[in-house]
Short mmCIF file of C-alpha atoms in Angstrom, two decimals:
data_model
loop_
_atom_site.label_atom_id
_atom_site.label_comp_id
_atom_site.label_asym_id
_atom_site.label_seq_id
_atom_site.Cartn_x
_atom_site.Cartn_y
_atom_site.Cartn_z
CA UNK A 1 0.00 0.00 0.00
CA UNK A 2 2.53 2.74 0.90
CA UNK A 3 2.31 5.24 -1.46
CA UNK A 4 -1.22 6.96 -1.57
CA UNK A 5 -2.77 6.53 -5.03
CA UNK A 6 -6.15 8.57 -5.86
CA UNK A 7 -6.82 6.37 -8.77
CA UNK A 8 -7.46 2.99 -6.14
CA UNK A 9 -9.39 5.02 -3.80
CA UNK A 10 -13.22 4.50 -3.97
CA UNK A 11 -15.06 6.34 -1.59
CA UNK A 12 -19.32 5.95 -0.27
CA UNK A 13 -21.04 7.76 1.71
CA UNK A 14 -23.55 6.17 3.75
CA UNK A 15 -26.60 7.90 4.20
CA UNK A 16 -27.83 10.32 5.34
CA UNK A 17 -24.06 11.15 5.69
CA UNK A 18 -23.28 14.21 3.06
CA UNK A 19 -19.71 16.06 2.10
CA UNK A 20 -21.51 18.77 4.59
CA UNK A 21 -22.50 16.96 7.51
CA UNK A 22 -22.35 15.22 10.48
CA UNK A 23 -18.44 17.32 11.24
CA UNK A 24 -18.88 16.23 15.00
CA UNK A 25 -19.23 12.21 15.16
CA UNK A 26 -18.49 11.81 11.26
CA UNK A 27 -17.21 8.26 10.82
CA UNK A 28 -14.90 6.68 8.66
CA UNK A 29 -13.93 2.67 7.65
CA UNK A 30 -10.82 2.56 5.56
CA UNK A 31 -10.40 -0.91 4.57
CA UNK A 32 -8.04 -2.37 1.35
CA UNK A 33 -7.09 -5.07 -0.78
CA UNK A 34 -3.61 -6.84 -0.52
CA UNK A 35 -4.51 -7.79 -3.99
CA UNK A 36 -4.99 -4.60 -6.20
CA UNK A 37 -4.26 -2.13 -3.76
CA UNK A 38 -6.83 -0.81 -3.28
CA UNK A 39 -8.17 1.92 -0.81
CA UNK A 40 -12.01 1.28 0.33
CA UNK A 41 -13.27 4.66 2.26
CA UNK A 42 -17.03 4.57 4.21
CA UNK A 43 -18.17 8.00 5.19
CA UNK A 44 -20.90 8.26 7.36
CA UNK A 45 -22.75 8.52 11.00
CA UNK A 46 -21.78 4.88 11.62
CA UNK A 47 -18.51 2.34 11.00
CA UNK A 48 -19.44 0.32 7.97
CA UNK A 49 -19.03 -2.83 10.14
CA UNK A 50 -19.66 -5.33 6.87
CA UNK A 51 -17.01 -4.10 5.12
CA UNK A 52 -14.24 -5.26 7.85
CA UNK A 53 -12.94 -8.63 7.53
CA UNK A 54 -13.12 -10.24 11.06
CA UNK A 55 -10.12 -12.65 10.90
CA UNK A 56 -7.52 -9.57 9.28
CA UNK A 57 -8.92 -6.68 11.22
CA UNK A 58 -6.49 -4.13 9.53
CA UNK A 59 -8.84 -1.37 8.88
CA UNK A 60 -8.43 1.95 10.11
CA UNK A 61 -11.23 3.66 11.90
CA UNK A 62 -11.96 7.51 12.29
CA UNK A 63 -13.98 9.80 13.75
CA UNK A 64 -13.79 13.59 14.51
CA UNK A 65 -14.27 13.99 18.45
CA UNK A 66 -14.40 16.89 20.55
CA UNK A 67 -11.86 17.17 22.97
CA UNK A 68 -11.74 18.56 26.50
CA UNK A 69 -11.70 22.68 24.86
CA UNK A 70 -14.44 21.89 22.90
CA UNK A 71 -12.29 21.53 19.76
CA UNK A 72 -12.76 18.74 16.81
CA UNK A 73 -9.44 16.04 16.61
CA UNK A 74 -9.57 13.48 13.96
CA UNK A 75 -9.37 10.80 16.08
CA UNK A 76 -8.52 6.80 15.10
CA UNK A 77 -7.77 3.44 16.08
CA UNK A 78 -6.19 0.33 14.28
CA UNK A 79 -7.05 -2.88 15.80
CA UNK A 80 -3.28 -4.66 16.80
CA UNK A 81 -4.58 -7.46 18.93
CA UNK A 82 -7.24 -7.84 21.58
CA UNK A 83 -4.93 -11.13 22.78
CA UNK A 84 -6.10 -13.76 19.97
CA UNK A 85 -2.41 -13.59 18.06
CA UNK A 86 1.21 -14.01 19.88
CA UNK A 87 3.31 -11.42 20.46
CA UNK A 88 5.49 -12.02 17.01
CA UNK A 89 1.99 -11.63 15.36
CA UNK A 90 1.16 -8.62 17.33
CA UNK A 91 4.40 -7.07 17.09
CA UNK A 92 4.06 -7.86 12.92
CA UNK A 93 0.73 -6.15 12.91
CA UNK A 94 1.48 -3.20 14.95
CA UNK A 95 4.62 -2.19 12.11
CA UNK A 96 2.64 -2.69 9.23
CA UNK A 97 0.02 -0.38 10.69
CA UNK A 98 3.13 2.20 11.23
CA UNK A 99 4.41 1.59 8.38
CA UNK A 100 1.14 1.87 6.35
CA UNK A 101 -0.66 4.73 8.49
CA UNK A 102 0.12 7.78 6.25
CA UNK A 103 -1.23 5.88 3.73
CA UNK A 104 -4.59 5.05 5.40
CA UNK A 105 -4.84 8.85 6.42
CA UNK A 106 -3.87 10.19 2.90
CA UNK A 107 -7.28 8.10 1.99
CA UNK A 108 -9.46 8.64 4.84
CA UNK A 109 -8.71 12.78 3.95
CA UNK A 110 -8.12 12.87 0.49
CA UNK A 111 -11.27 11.14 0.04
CA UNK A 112 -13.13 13.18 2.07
CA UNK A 113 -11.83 17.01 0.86
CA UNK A 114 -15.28 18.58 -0.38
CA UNK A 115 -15.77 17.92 3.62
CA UNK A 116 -13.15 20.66 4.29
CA UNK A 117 -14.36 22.92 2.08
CA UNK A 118 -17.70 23.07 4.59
CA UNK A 119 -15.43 22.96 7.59
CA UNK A 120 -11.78 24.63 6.47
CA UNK A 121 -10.32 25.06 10.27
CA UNK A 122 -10.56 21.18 10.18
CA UNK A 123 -7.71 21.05 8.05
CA UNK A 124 -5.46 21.82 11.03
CA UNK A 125 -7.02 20.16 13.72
CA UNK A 126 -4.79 16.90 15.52
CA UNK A 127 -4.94 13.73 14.25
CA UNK A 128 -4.60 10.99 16.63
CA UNK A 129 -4.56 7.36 16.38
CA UNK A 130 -5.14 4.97 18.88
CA UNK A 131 -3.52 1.59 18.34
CA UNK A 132 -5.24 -1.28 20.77
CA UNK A 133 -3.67 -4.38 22.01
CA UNK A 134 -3.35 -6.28 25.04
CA UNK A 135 0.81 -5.79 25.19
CA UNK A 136 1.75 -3.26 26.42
CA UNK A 137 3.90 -1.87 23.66
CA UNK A 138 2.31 -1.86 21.11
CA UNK A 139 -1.04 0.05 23.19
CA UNK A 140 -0.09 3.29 22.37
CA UNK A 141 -1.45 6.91 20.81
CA UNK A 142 0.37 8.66 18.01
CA UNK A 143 0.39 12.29 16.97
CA UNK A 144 -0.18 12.28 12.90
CA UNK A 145 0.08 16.06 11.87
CA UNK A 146 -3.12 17.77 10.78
CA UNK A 147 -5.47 17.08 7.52
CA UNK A 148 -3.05 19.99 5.78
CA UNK A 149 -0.17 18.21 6.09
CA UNK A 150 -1.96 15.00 4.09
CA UNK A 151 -3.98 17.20 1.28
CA UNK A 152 -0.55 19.15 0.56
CA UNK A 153 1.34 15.91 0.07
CA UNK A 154 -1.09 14.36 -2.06
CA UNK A 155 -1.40 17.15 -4.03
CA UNK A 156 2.35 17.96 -4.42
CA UNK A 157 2.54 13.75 -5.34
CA UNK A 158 0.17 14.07 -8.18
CA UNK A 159 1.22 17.90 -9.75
CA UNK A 160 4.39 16.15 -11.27
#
């Protein structure tokens, strides 16, 4: 996956999710294919559950959350282990999800930019992702830049 393509990202929104609305609580399933490539993006009120495959569990999930100041954060999880795989499996999981992360976000924002044209201070609000596992280590949050940082690079990528 780790260079973001537009051309393998296909994007739904579930209704009555719209580029405009919900901002607060707006949810989004990134899924993939190890296959083609590529990038699956739900937008909507709710996690498209059905599109996650329940033995792989790599998707990424979003949502924009307010924080304790009232202010939205893009704010994410990625499913490392909830104690069904060893540690080597964990510890596999959890650096393919760092590994593949910008990625994932380049999707989950490129796909949703008419969004920030309804809401453009969201393009510098915090993302943060939230990996999950029963080790230790790899439970963890990471700081991921802003939705800025992501539209820029894609759009930089794909001038040349």
């Amino acid at each position: 996956m780790s260079v973001f393509d537009p051309q393998k990202l296909s994007v739904k929104l579930i209704p009555p999710a719209t580029f405009a609305q919900p901002a607060e609580g707006r949810k989004y399933t990134l899924t993939h294919s190890d296959v083609t490539a590529e990038l699956f993006l739900d937008i909507g009120y709710v996690y498209n559950y059905k599109s996650i495959d329940p033995k792989m569990r790599d998707e990424v999930l979003a949502e924009w959350k307010r924080d304790s100041h009232g202010c939205l954060n893009l704010i994410g999880t990625a499913y490392v282990d909830g104690g069904e795989f060893s540690q080597r499996v964990a510890d596999t999981r959890f650096k393919v999800f760092k590994k593949e992360m910008a990625t994932a976000l380049n999707g989950i924002i490129y796909g949703d930019r008419q969004f920030y044209v309804h809401y453009p201070f969201l393009v510098d609000a915090p993302i943060f992702i939230y990996y999950l596992s029963s080790y230790p280590q790899y439970r963890q949050v990471a700081f991921y830049g802003t939705p800025r940082q992501y539209l820029n690079q894609t759009i930089k990528q794909h001038q040349k």
